[in-house]
């Protein structure tokens, strides 16, 4: 795969802190974000939901399910805690669940630290130096990732139960759909062509979370 799609990126960020901040502000800011949008007739109006959104209190099993699927060695956020801490300490997991329930009861207000993330710059090509040659990964703390994962699952369940999502169009991140079908088809075609031309091909498979 590396031979087909290019070598792994390398390099060191050479921009100053001020230059990076200007780039981030330009890339991720919207000067018109506070403007009200006019009504758009092209947007479809969904029917009233047959099943209501699950607003019940956070369940311990929901937290356990998130931890079960999470990769133990996933990169940690600013507090330095990895998933493995909660995976291996059941009493600590239960304590976390109780604290998350308090946040859940607050409804519209999350913990201030959850609005912040550690930025990690990953080079996109060889000998990268300028900030535009790097992609940014935001590393959140594990605790808010667990909380938001539960909320995301409930949102997905609400959308699917009311048929607001067309599974023939949207496949990514849908339950019981094994990966992205389009990506799988592309990789299958590449492998078939390489095999037909009797080329040597090596691949590195990794699960990201």
GROMACS .gro file of C-alpha atoms in nm, residues 87-188:
model
  102
   87UNK     CA    1  -1.052  -0.095   3.094
   88UNK     CA    2  -0.843  -0.245   3.375
   89UNK     CA    3  -1.002  -0.069   3.675
   90UNK     CA    4  -1.370  -0.157   3.710
   91UNK     CA    5  -1.418   0.046   4.028
   92UNK     CA    6  -1.269   0.351   3.862
   93UNK     CA    7  -1.498   0.298   3.563
   94UNK     CA    8  -1.802   0.298   3.789
   95UNK     CA    9  -1.677   0.615   3.955
   96UNK     CA   10  -1.636   0.776   3.613
   97UNK     CA   11  -1.991   0.673   3.521
   98UNK     CA   12  -2.127   0.847   3.830
   99UNK     CA   13  -1.940   1.165   3.742
  100UNK     CA   14  -2.062   1.150   3.381
  101UNK     CA   15  -2.419   1.121   3.508
  102UNK     CA   16  -2.374   1.453   3.685
  103UNK     CA   17  -2.263   1.612   3.357
  104UNK     CA   18  -2.559   1.449   3.181
  105UNK     CA   19  -2.804   1.607   3.427
  106UNK     CA   20  -2.663   1.951   3.350
  107UNK     CA   21  -2.803   1.905   2.998
  108UNK     CA   22  -2.665   2.204   2.811
  109UNK     CA   23  -2.339   2.259   2.993
  110UNK     CA   24  -2.034   2.036   2.956
  111UNK     CA   25  -1.710   2.063   3.150
  112UNK     CA   26  -1.498   2.356   3.027
  113UNK     CA   27  -1.193   2.132   2.970
  114UNK     CA   28  -1.396   1.927   2.721
  115UNK     CA   29  -1.403   2.219   2.480
  116UNK     CA   30  -1.025   2.207   2.443
  117UNK     CA   31  -0.799   1.961   2.263
  118UNK     CA   32  -0.429   1.899   2.218
  119UNK     CA   33  -0.321   1.966   1.860
  120UNK     CA   34  -0.081   1.718   1.700
  121UNK     CA   35   0.078   1.804   1.364
  122UNK     CA   36   0.136   1.504   1.134
  123UNK     CA   37   0.344   1.551   0.815
  124UNK     CA   38   0.151   1.472   0.497
  125UNK     CA   39   0.454   1.432   0.270
  126UNK     CA   40   0.828   1.378   0.282
  127UNK     CA   41   1.043   1.657   0.425
  128UNK     CA   42   0.744   1.862   0.537
  129UNK     CA   43   0.832   2.197   0.691
  130UNK     CA   44   0.551   2.447   0.644
  131UNK     CA   45   0.231   2.420   0.846
  132UNK     CA   46   0.024   2.372   0.529
  133UNK     CA   47   0.213   2.044   0.473
  134UNK     CA   48   0.084   1.902   0.800
  135UNK     CA   49  -0.253   1.764   0.897
  136UNK     CA   50  -0.380   1.835   1.244
  137UNK     CA   51  -0.515   1.571   1.479
  138UNK     CA   52  -0.706   1.694   1.782
  139UNK     CA   53  -0.650   1.476   2.089
  140UNK     CA   54  -0.940   1.492   2.334
  141UNK     CA   55  -0.945   1.357   2.687
  142UNK     CA   56  -1.080   1.003   2.716
  143UNK     CA   57  -1.359   1.104   2.957
  144UNK     CA   58  -1.532   1.342   2.717
  145UNK     CA   59  -1.481   1.099   2.428
  146UNK     CA   60  -1.673   0.837   2.625
  147UNK     CA   61  -1.950   1.084   2.705
  148UNK     CA   62  -1.982   1.202   2.346
  149UNK     CA   63  -1.966   0.844   2.213
  150UNK     CA   64  -2.275   0.755   2.417
  151UNK     CA   65  -2.452   1.067   2.290
  152UNK     CA   66  -2.352   0.982   1.931
  153UNK     CA   67  -2.489   0.627   1.962
  154UNK     CA   68  -2.820   0.757   2.094
  155UNK     CA   69  -2.837   1.009   1.811
  156UNK     CA   70  -2.768   0.739   1.552
  157UNK     CA   71  -3.032   0.515   1.706
  158UNK     CA   72  -3.285   0.801   1.695
  159UNK     CA   73  -3.213   0.879   1.330
  160UNK     CA   74  -3.228   0.515   1.219
  161UNK     CA   75  -3.543   0.428   1.414
  162UNK     CA   76  -3.725   0.718   1.249
  163UNK     CA   77  -3.580   0.638   0.904
  164UNK     CA   78  -3.411   0.977   0.875
  165UNK     CA   79  -3.102   0.812   0.724
  166UNK     CA   80  -3.104   0.635   0.389
  167UNK     CA   81  -2.867   0.340   0.431
  168UNK     CA   82  -2.835   0.304   0.055
  169UNK     CA   83  -2.657   0.641   0.057
  170UNK     CA   84  -2.502   0.673   0.401
  171UNK     CA   85  -2.295   0.374   0.511
  172UNK     CA   86  -2.008   0.522   0.710
  173UNK     CA   87  -2.035   0.489   1.089
  174UNK     CA   88  -2.359   0.295   1.063
  175UNK     CA   89  -2.408  -0.004   1.296
  176UNK     CA   90  -2.378  -0.351   1.140
  177UNK     CA   91  -2.215  -0.207   0.827
  178UNK     CA   92  -1.862  -0.341   0.794
  179UNK     CA   93  -1.652  -0.037   0.707
  180UNK     CA   94  -1.708   0.182   0.405
  181UNK     CA   95  -1.825  -0.021   0.107
  182UNK     CA   96  -1.684   0.227  -0.145
  183UNK     CA   97  -1.336   0.214   0.012
  184UNK     CA   98  -1.348  -0.165   0.022
  185UNK     CA   99  -1.438  -0.174  -0.347
  186UNK     CA  100  -1.148   0.055  -0.438
  187UNK     CA  101  -0.897  -0.154  -0.243
  188UNK     CA  102  -1.034  -0.474  -0.394
   0.00000   0.00000   0.00000
